Amino acid sequence: MLTRSKSMSDTKISITKEELDEAIQKALKVVDDLYKMKLAMMQQRLHQQGETTSQLKEEVNRLEQYSRRSHLRIRGLKLEHGQNCKEAEDLTSTNIKLLKALKACSKVDSAWSWNGKIFAKLTDSYLQQTNNPVFDFVPITPTEIDIIVDNIKPKHSTGYDDISTTLIKHLKFELRTPLTLIVN
């Protein structure tokens, strides 16, 4: 029961305990409903993002595998400038033309193709022995390996082994002995 009494400057409101409890319960229900609604919206958004994330993961995996395959394909096919060899069919016809030209050449004893590669054996008369001196290579020292590693430019990208120049420079002292053995 709500009772009001008004005097000149004072307004007094009397609320019973039951009315106060009821008002608090209504306010709590409104706040609870609001939080439940926001929580449901957040769960729905999270579910949508989870689906999107899983779709993106599948797409990224597919593209990564495709890029690996195409990267290998691109790296595996080296073209000479001006050869206009772009497709596998062009490569096959180019190989056939090369094979026919090699077989017709008087300097070639025999020519054949194996695994997509062209091989040719030159005639004995074409190969001549020269009197050029035999090269005598001087063994390389670990100090020379250090100088070579120090002169590597850091801007160069990694090679086929994906080892960065920064890593090579950082591990110079550990690598110089094995590199010396490999080079010599």
JSON list of C-alpha atoms in Angstrom, two decimals:
[
{"chain": "A", "resi": 1, "resn": "MET", "atom": "CA", "xyz": [0.00, 0.00, 0.00]},
{"chain": "A", "resi": 2, "resn": "LEU", "atom": "CA", "xyz": [1.43, 3.31, -1.08]},
{"chain": "A", "resi": 3, "resn": "THR", "atom": "CA", "xyz": [0.59, 6.32, 0.98]},
{"chain": "A", "resi": 4, "resn": "ARG", "atom": "CA", "xyz": [1.63, 9.87, 0.36]},
{"chain": "A", "resi": 5, "resn": "SER", "atom": "CA", "xyz": [1.44, 12.85, 2.51]},
{"chain": "A", "resi": 6, "resn": "LYS", "atom": "CA", "xyz": [2.42, 16.28, 1.34]},
{"chain": "A", "resi": 7, "resn": "SER", "atom": "CA", "xyz": [3.43, 19.11, 3.49]},
{"chain": "A", "resi": 8, "resn": "MET", "atom": "CA", "xyz": [4.87, 22.44, 2.39]},
{"chain": "A", "resi": 9, "resn": "SER", "atom": "CA", "xyz": [8.37, 21.34, 1.40]},
{"chain": "A", "resi": 10, "resn": "ASP", "atom": "CA", "xyz": [8.46, 17.63, 2.22]},
{"chain": "A", "resi": 11, "resn": "THR", "atom": "CA", "xyz": [7.17, 14.73, 0.24]},
{"chain": "A", "resi": 12, "resn": "LYS", "atom": "CA", "xyz": [6.98, 11.54, 2.21]},
{"chain": "A", "resi": 13, "resn": "ILE", "atom": "CA", "xyz": [6.39, 8.20, 0.58]},
{"chain": "A", "resi": 14, "resn": "SER", "atom": "CA", "xyz": [5.57, 5.15, 2.60]},
{"chain": "A", "resi": 15, "resn": "ILE", "atom": "CA", "xyz": [6.12, 1.76, 1.00]},
{"chain": "A", "resi": 16, "resn": "THR", "atom": "CA", "xyz": [5.41, -1.47, 2.70]},
{"chain": "A", "resi": 17, "resn": "LYS", "atom": "CA", "xyz": [7.97, -4.26, 2.84]},
{"chain": "A", "resi": 18, "resn": "GLU", "atom": "CA", "xyz": [5.93, -6.46, 0.49]},
{"chain": "A", "resi": 19, "resn": "GLU", "atom": "CA", "xyz": [5.70, -3.67, -2.11]},
{"chain": "A", "resi": 20, "resn": "LEU", "atom": "CA", "xyz": [9.45, -3.06, -1.87]},
{"chain": "A", "resi": 21, "resn": "ASP", "atom": "CA", "xyz": [10.18, -6.79, -2.27]},
{"chain": "A", "resi": 22, "resn": "GLU", "atom": "CA", "xyz": [7.84, -6.96, -5.25]},
{"chain": "A", "resi": 23, "resn": "ALA", "atom": "CA", "xyz": [9.52, -3.92, -6.91]},
{"chain": "A", "resi": 24, "resn": "ILE", "atom": "CA", "xyz": [12.96, -5.42, -6.33]},
{"chain": "A", "resi": 25, "resn": "GLN", "atom": "CA", "xyz": [11.85, -8.77, -7.77]},
{"chain": "A", "resi": 26, "resn": "LYS", "atom": "CA", "xyz": [10.47, -7.03, -10.89]},
{"chain": "A", "resi": 27, "resn": "ALA", "atom": "CA", "xyz": [13.69, -5.05, -11.34]},
{"chain": "A", "resi": 28, "resn": "LEU", "atom": "CA", "xyz": [15.78, -8.19, -10.89]},
{"chain": "A", "resi": 29, "resn": "LYS", "atom": "CA", "xyz": [13.62, -10.03, -13.43]},
{"chain": "A", "resi": 30, "resn": "VAL", "atom": "CA", "xyz": [14.07, -7.21, -15.97]},
{"chain": "A", "resi": 31, "resn": "VAL", "atom": "CA", "xyz": [17.84, -7.18, -15.43]},
{"chain": "A", "resi": 32, "resn": "ASP", "atom": "CA", "xyz": [17.97, -11.00, -15.52]},
{"chain": "A", "resi": 33, "resn": "ASP", "atom": "CA", "xyz": [15.98, -11.09, -18.79]},
{"chain": "A", "resi": 34, "resn": "LEU", "atom": "CA", "xyz": [18.27, -8.44, -20.29]},
{"chain": "A", "resi": 35, "resn": "TYR", "atom": "CA", "xyz": [21.41, -10.39, -19.35]},
{"chain": "A", "resi": 36, "resn": "LYS", "atom": "CA", "xyz": [19.91, -13.65, -20.62]},
{"chain": "A", "resi": 37, "resn": "MET", "atom": "CA", "xyz": [19.05, -11.97, -23.93]},
{"chain": "A", "resi": 38, "resn": "LYS", "atom": "CA", "xyz": [22.58, -10.52, -24.25]},
{"chain": "A", "resi": 39, "resn": "LEU", "atom": "CA", "xyz": [24.09, -13.89, -23.32]},
{"chain": "A", "resi": 40, "resn": "ALA", "atom": "CA", "xyz": [21.95, -15.65, -25.96]},
{"chain": "A", "resi": 41, "resn": "MET", "atom": "CA", "xyz": [23.05, -13.09, -28.57]},
{"chain": "A", "resi": 42, "resn": "MET", "atom": "CA", "xyz": [26.71, -13.57, -27.59]},
{"chain": "A", "resi": 43, "resn": "GLN", "atom": "CA", "xyz": [26.36, -17.37, -27.75]},
{"chain": "A", "resi": 44, "resn": "GLN", "atom": "CA", "xyz": [24.74, -17.09, -31.18]},
{"chain": "A", "resi": 45, "resn": "ARG", "atom": "CA", "xyz": [27.53, -14.79, -32.42]},
{"chain": "A", "resi": 46, "resn": "LEU", "atom": "CA", "xyz": [30.17, -17.12, -30.92]},
{"chain": "A", "resi": 47, "resn": "HIS", "atom": "CA", "xyz": [28.54, -20.10, -32.66]},
{"chain": "A", "resi": 48, "resn": "GLN", "atom": "CA", "xyz": [28.53, -18.21, -35.99]},
{"chain": "A", "resi": 49, "resn": "GLN", "atom": "CA", "xyz": [32.17, -17.23, -35.53]},
{"chain": "A", "resi": 50, "resn": "GLY", "atom": "CA", "xyz": [33.03, -20.83, -34.69]},
{"chain": "A", "resi": 51, "resn": "GLU", "atom": "CA", "xyz": [31.40, -22.01, -37.91]},
{"chain": "A", "resi": 52, "resn": "THR", "atom": "CA", "xyz": [33.16, -19.27, -39.87]},
{"chain": "A", "resi": 53, "resn": "THR", "atom": "CA", "xyz": [36.47, -20.16, -38.22]},
{"chain": "A", "resi": 54, "resn": "SER", "atom": "CA", "xyz": [36.10, -23.84, -39.08]},
{"chain": "A", "resi": 55, "resn": "GLN", "atom": "CA", "xyz": [35.21, -22.95, -42.69]},
{"chain": "A", "resi": 56, "resn": "LEU", "atom": "CA", "xyz": [38.22, -20.63, -42.86]},
{"chain": "A", "resi": 57, "resn": "LYS", "atom": "CA", "xyz": [40.49, -23.33, -41.41]},
{"chain": "A", "resi": 58, "resn": "GLU", "atom": "CA", "xyz": [39.34, -25.77, -44.10]},
{"chain": "A", "resi": 59, "resn": "GLU", "atom": "CA", "xyz": [39.83, -23.14, -46.82]},
{"chain": "A", "resi": 60, "resn": "VAL", "atom": "CA", "xyz": [43.28, -22.15, -45.53]},
{"chain": "A", "resi": 61, "resn": "ASN", "atom": "CA", "xyz": [44.33, -25.81, -45.38]},
{"chain": "A", "resi": 62, "resn": "ARG", "atom": "CA", "xyz": [43.08, -26.39, -48.92]},
{"chain": "A", "resi": 63, "resn": "LEU", "atom": "CA", "xyz": [44.83, -23.28, -50.23]},
{"chain": "A", "resi": 64, "resn": "GLU", "atom": "CA", "xyz": [48.04, -24.12, -48.38]},
{"chain": "A", "resi": 65, "resn": "GLN", "atom": "CA", "xyz": [48.10, -27.59, -49.91]},
{"chain": "A", "resi": 66, "resn": "TYR", "atom": "CA", "xyz": [47.35, -26.13, -53.34]},
{"chain": "A", "resi": 67, "resn": "SER", "atom": "CA", "xyz": [50.06, -23.51, -52.96]},
{"chain": "A", "resi": 68, "resn": "ARG", "atom": "CA", "xyz": [52.57, -26.18, -51.94]},
{"chain": "A", "resi": 69, "resn": "ARG", "atom": "CA", "xyz": [51.68, -28.24, -55.00]},
{"chain": "A", "resi": 70, "resn": "SER", "atom": "CA", "xyz": [51.82, -25.26, -57.34]},
{"chain": "A", "resi": 71, "resn": "HIS", "atom": "CA", "xyz": [55.03, -24.02, -55.71]},
{"chain": "A", "resi": 72, "resn": "LEU", "atom": "CA", "xyz": [56.66, -27.36, -56.38]},
{"chain": "A", "resi": 73, "resn": "ARG", "atom": "CA", "xyz": [55.26, -27.34, -59.87]},
{"chain": "A", "resi": 74, "resn": "ILE", "atom": "CA", "xyz": [56.59, -23.86, -60.51]},
{"chain": "A", "resi": 75, "resn": "ARG", "atom": "CA", "xyz": [60.01, -24.60, -59.02]},
{"chain": "A", "resi": 76, "resn": "GLY", "atom": "CA", "xyz": [60.24, -27.90, -60.87]},
{"chain": "A", "resi": 77, "resn": "LEU", "atom": "CA", "xyz": [59.80, -26.38, -64.33]},
{"chain": "A", "resi": 78, "resn": "LYS", "atom": "CA", "xyz": [62.66, -24.10, -65.36]},
{"chain": "A", "resi": 79, "resn": "LEU", "atom": "CA", "xyz": [62.19, -22.23, -68.60]},
{"chain": "A", "resi": 80, "resn": "GLU", "atom": "CA", "xyz": [64.78, -20.62, -70.81]},
{"chain": "A", "resi": 81, "resn": "HIS", "atom": "CA", "xyz": [63.89, -17.10, -71.85]},
{"chain": "A", "resi": 82, "resn": "GLY", "atom": "CA", "xyz": [62.16, -16.97, -75.21]},
{"chain": "A", "resi": 83, "resn": "GLN", "atom": "CA", "xyz": [61.15, -20.64, -75.27]},
{"chain": "A", "resi": 84, "resn": "ASN", "atom": "CA", "xyz": [57.42, -19.93, -74.67]},
{"chain": "A", "resi": 85, "resn": "CYS", "atom": "CA", "xyz": [56.99, -23.23, -72.87]},
{"chain": "A", "resi": 86, "resn": "LYS", "atom": "CA", "xyz": [54.05, -22.79, -70.51]},
{"chain": "A", "resi": 87, "resn": "GLU", "atom": "CA", "xyz": [51.95, -25.94, -70.52]},
{"chain": "A", "resi": 88, "resn": "ALA", "atom": "CA", "xyz": [52.84, -29.60, -70.08]},
{"chain": "A", "resi": 89, "resn": "GLU", "atom": "CA", "xyz": [51.67, -30.21, -73.67]},
{"chain": "A", "resi": 90, "resn": "ASP", "atom": "CA", "xyz": [54.09, -27.54, -74.93]},
{"chain": "A", "resi": 91, "resn": "LEU", "atom": "CA", "xyz": [56.88, -29.16, -72.93]},
{"chain": "A", "resi": 92, "resn": "THR", "atom": "CA", "xyz": [56.11, -32.54, -74.49]},
{"chain": "A", "resi": 93, "resn": "SER", "atom": "CA", "xyz": [56.08, -31.15, -78.02]},
{"chain": "A", "resi": 94, "resn": "THR", "atom": "CA", "xyz": [59.28, -29.21, -77.28]},
{"chain": "A", "resi": 95, "resn": "ASN", "atom": "CA", "xyz": [60.91, -32.40, -76.01]},
{"chain": "A", "resi": 96, "resn": "ILE", "atom": "CA", "xyz": [59.86, -34.29, -79.14]},
{"chain": "A", "resi": 97, "resn": "LYS", "atom": "CA", "xyz": [61.26, -31.55, -81.39]},
{"chain": "A", "resi": 98, "resn": "LEU", "atom": "CA", "xyz": [64.51, -31.54, -79.43]},
{"chain": "A", "resi": 99, "resn": "LEU", "atom": "CA", "xyz": [64.78, -35.32, -79.58]},
{"chain": "A", "resi": 100, "resn": "LYS", "atom": "CA", "xyz": [64.24, -35.31, -83.37]},
{"chain": "A", "resi": 101, "resn": "ALA", "atom": "CA", "xyz": [66.79, -32.52, -83.81]},
{"chain": "A", "resi": 102, "resn": "LEU", "atom": "CA", "xyz": [69.35, -34.40, -81.71]},
{"chain": "A", "resi": 103, "resn": "LYS", "atom": "CA", "xyz": [68.86, -37.62, -83.67]},
{"chain": "A", "resi": 104, "resn": "ALA", "atom": "CA", "xyz": [69.37, -35.72, -86.93]},
{"chain": "A", "resi": 105, "resn": "CYS", "atom": "CA", "xyz": [72.57, -34.05, -85.68]},
{"chain": "A", "resi": 106, "resn": "SER", "atom": "CA", "xyz": [75.83, -35.52, -87.00]},
{"chain": "A", "resi": 107, "resn": "LYS", "atom": "CA", "xyz": [77.65, -34.87, -83.71]},
{"chain": "A", "resi": 108, "resn": "VAL", "atom": "CA", "xyz": [75.20, -37.03, -81.74]},
{"chain": "A", "resi": 109, "resn": "ASP", "atom": "CA", "xyz": [75.63, -40.80, -81.77]},
{"chain": "A", "resi": 110, "resn": "SER", "atom": "CA", "xyz": [72.30, -41.56, -80.07]},
{"chain": "A", "resi": 111, "resn": "ALA", "atom": "CA", "xyz": [69.52, -39.66, -78.28]},
{"chain": "A", "resi": 112, "resn": "TRP", "atom": "CA", "xyz": [66.70, -40.88, -76.06]},
{"chain": "A", "resi": 113, "resn": "SER", "atom": "CA", "xyz": [64.09, -39.68, -73.59]},
{"chain": "A", "resi": 114, "resn": "TRP", "atom": "CA", "xyz": [63.52, -41.06, -70.11]},
{"chain": "A", "resi": 115, "resn": "ASN", "atom": "CA", "xyz": [61.26, -39.67, -67.34]},
{"chain": "A", "resi": 116, "resn": "GLY", "atom": "CA", "xyz": [60.65, -36.50, -69.32]},
{"chain": "A", "resi": 117, "resn": "LYS", "atom": "CA", "xyz": [64.37, -35.80, -69.71]},
{"chain": "A", "resi": 118, "resn": "ILE", "atom": "CA", "xyz": [66.36, -35.84, -72.94]},
{"chain": "A", "resi": 119, "resn": "PHE", "atom": "CA", "xyz": [69.71, -37.64, -73.07]},
{"chain": "A", "resi": 120, "resn": "ALA", "atom": "CA", "xyz": [72.24, -37.62, -75.89]},
{"chain": "A", "resi": 121, "resn": "LYS", "atom": "CA", "xyz": [75.50, -39.46, -76.47]},
{"chain": "A", "resi": 122, "resn": "LEU", "atom": "CA", "xyz": [78.02, -37.53, -78.54]},
{"chain": "A", "resi": 123, "resn": "THR", "atom": "CA", "xyz": [80.12, -39.24, -81.18]},
{"chain": "A", "resi": 124, "resn": "ASP", "atom": "CA", "xyz": [83.69, -40.13, -80.31]},
{"chain": "A", "resi": 125, "resn": "SER", "atom": "CA", "xyz": [85.04, -37.95, -83.13]},
{"chain": "A", "resi": 126, "resn": "TYR", "atom": "CA", "xyz": [83.36, -34.88, -81.65]},
{"chain": "A", "resi": 127, "resn": "LEU", "atom": "CA", "xyz": [84.94, -35.37, -78.25]},
{"chain": "A", "resi": 128, "resn": "GLN", "atom": "CA", "xyz": [88.54, -34.28, -78.40]},
{"chain": "A", "resi": 129, "resn": "GLN", "atom": "CA", "xyz": [91.13, -34.60, -75.74]},
{"chain": "A", "resi": 130, "resn": "THR", "atom": "CA", "xyz": [92.65, -31.28, -74.73]},
{"chain": "A", "resi": 131, "resn": "ASN", "atom": "CA", "xyz": [96.01, -30.46, -73.27]},
{"chain": "A", "resi": 132, "resn": "ASN", "atom": "CA", "xyz": [94.58, -28.14, -70.66]},
{"chain": "A", "resi": 133, "resn": "PRO", "atom": "CA", "xyz": [96.19, -28.50, -67.25]},
{"chain": "A", "resi": 134, "resn": "VAL", "atom": "CA", "xyz": [94.28, -30.31, -64.55]},
{"chain": "A", "resi": 135, "resn": "PHE", "atom": "CA", "xyz": [92.95, -27.97, -61.91]},
{"chain": "A", "resi": 136, "resn": "ASP", "atom": "CA", "xyz": [94.44, -28.36, -58.47]},
{"chain": "A", "resi": 137, "resn": "PHE", "atom": "CA", "xyz": [92.06, -27.15, -55.79]},
{"chain": "A", "resi": 138, "resn": "VAL", "atom": "CA", "xyz": [93.49, -25.88, -52.52]},
{"chain": "A", "resi": 139, "resn": "PRO", "atom": "CA", "xyz": [91.59, -27.06, -49.43]},
{"chain": "A", "resi": 140, "resn": "ILE", "atom": "CA", "xyz": [89.54, -24.39, -47.72]},
{"chain": "A", "resi": 141, "resn": "THR", "atom": "CA", "xyz": [90.11, -23.52, -44.06]},
{"chain": "A", "resi": 142, "resn": "PRO", "atom": "CA", "xyz": [87.56, -22.79, -41.31]},
{"chain": "A", "resi": 143, "resn": "THR", "atom": "CA", "xyz": [88.79, -19.18, -41.28]},
{"chain": "A", "resi": 144, "resn": "GLU", "atom": "CA", "xyz": [87.85, -18.83, -44.95]},
{"chain": "A", "resi": 145, "resn": "ILE", "atom": "CA", "xyz": [84.42, -20.29, -44.15]},
{"chain": "A", "resi": 146, "resn": "ASP", "atom": "CA", "xyz": [84.05, -17.58, -41.46]},
{"chain": "A", "resi": 147, "resn": "ILE", "atom": "CA", "xyz": [84.90, -14.88, -44.00]},
{"chain": "A", "resi": 148, "resn": "ILE", "atom": "CA", "xyz": [82.43, -16.28, -46.53]},
{"chain": "A", "resi": 149, "resn": "VAL", "atom": "CA", "xyz": [79.63, -16.47, -43.92]},
{"chain": "A", "resi": 150, "resn": "ASP", "atom": "CA", "xyz": [80.40, -12.91, -42.75]},
{"chain": "A", "resi": 151, "resn": "ASN", "atom": "CA", "xyz": [80.10, -11.66, -46.33]},
{"chain": "A", "resi": 152, "resn": "ILE", "atom": "CA", "xyz": [76.65, -13.19, -46.89]},
{"chain": "A", "resi": 153, "resn": "LYS", "atom": "CA", "xyz": [74.16, -10.38, -47.36]},
{"chain": "A", "resi": 154, "resn": "PRO", "atom": "CA", "xyz": [71.23, -10.57, -44.90]},
{"chain": "A", "resi": 155, "resn": "LYS", "atom": "CA", "xyz": [68.76, -9.43, -47.57]},
{"chain": "A", "resi": 156, "resn": "HIS", "atom": "CA", "xyz": [69.08, -12.68, -49.50]},
{"chain": "A", "resi": 157, "resn": "SER", "atom": "CA", "xyz": [66.10, -14.95, -49.10]},
{"chain": "A", "resi": 158, "resn": "THR", "atom": "CA", "xyz": [66.33, -18.55, -48.00]},
{"chain": "A", "resi": 159, "resn": "GLY", "atom": "CA", "xyz": [67.25, -21.22, -50.48]},
{"chain": "A", "resi": 160, "resn": "TYR", "atom": "CA", "xyz": [65.51, -24.50, -51.17]},
{"chain": "A", "resi": 161, "resn": "ASP", "atom": "CA", "xyz": [66.51, -25.69, -47.71]},
{"chain": "A", "resi": 162, "resn": "ASP", "atom": "CA", "xyz": [64.61, -22.77, -46.03]},
{"chain": "A", "resi": 163, "resn": "ILE", "atom": "CA", "xyz": [67.61, -21.88, -43.86]},
{"chain": "A", "resi": 164, "resn": "SER", "atom": "CA", "xyz": [67.84, -18.12, -43.39]},
{"chain": "A", "resi": 165, "resn": "THR", "atom": "CA", "xyz": [71.10, -16.22, -43.71]},
{"chain": "A", "resi": 166, "resn": "THR", "atom": "CA", "xyz": [70.55, -14.81, -40.23]},
{"chain": "A", "resi": 167, "resn": "LEU", "atom": "CA", "xyz": [70.48, -18.33, -38.80]},
{"chain": "A", "resi": 168, "resn": "ILE", "atom": "CA", "xyz": [73.64, -19.28, -40.71]},
{"chain": "A", "resi": 169, "resn": "LYS", "atom": "CA", "xyz": [75.44, -16.20, -39.38]},
{"chain": "A", "resi": 170, "resn": "HIS", "atom": "CA", "xyz": [74.23, -16.90, -35.86]},
{"chain": "A", "resi": 171, "resn": "LEU", "atom": "CA", "xyz": [75.46, -20.52, -35.98]},
{"chain": "A", "resi": 172, "resn": "LYS", "atom": "CA", "xyz": [78.70, -19.68, -37.82]},
{"chain": "A", "resi": 173, "resn": "PHE", "atom": "CA", "xyz": [81.02, -21.22, -35.23]},
{"chain": "A", "resi": 174, "resn": "GLU", "atom": "CA", "xyz": [79.02, -24.46, -35.03]},
{"chain": "A", "resi": 175, "resn": "LEU", "atom": "CA", "xyz": [78.80, -24.76, -38.83]},
{"chain": "A", "resi": 176, "resn": "ARG", "atom": "CA", "xyz": [82.34, -23.94, -39.90]},
{"chain": "A", "resi": 177, "resn": "THR", "atom": "CA", "xyz": [83.84, -27.38, -39.18]},
{"chain": "A", "resi": 178, "resn": "PRO", "atom": "CA", "xyz": [81.10, -29.39, -40.96]},
{"chain": "A", "resi": 179, "resn": "LEU", "atom": "CA", "xyz": [81.08, -26.92, -43.87]},
{"chain": "A", "resi": 180, "resn": "THR", "atom": "CA", "xyz": [84.86, -27.20, -44.19]},
{"chain": "A", "resi": 181, "resn": "LEU", "atom": "CA", "xyz": [84.57, -30.99, -44.40]},
{"chain": "A", "resi": 182, "resn": "ILE", "atom": "CA", "xyz": [81.76, -30.78, -46.96]},
{"chain": "A", "resi": 183, "resn": "VAL", "atom": "CA", "xyz": [83.54, -28.26, -49.20]},
{"chain": "A", "resi": 184, "resn": "ASN", "atom": "CA", "xyz": [86.86, -30.09, -49.10]}
]
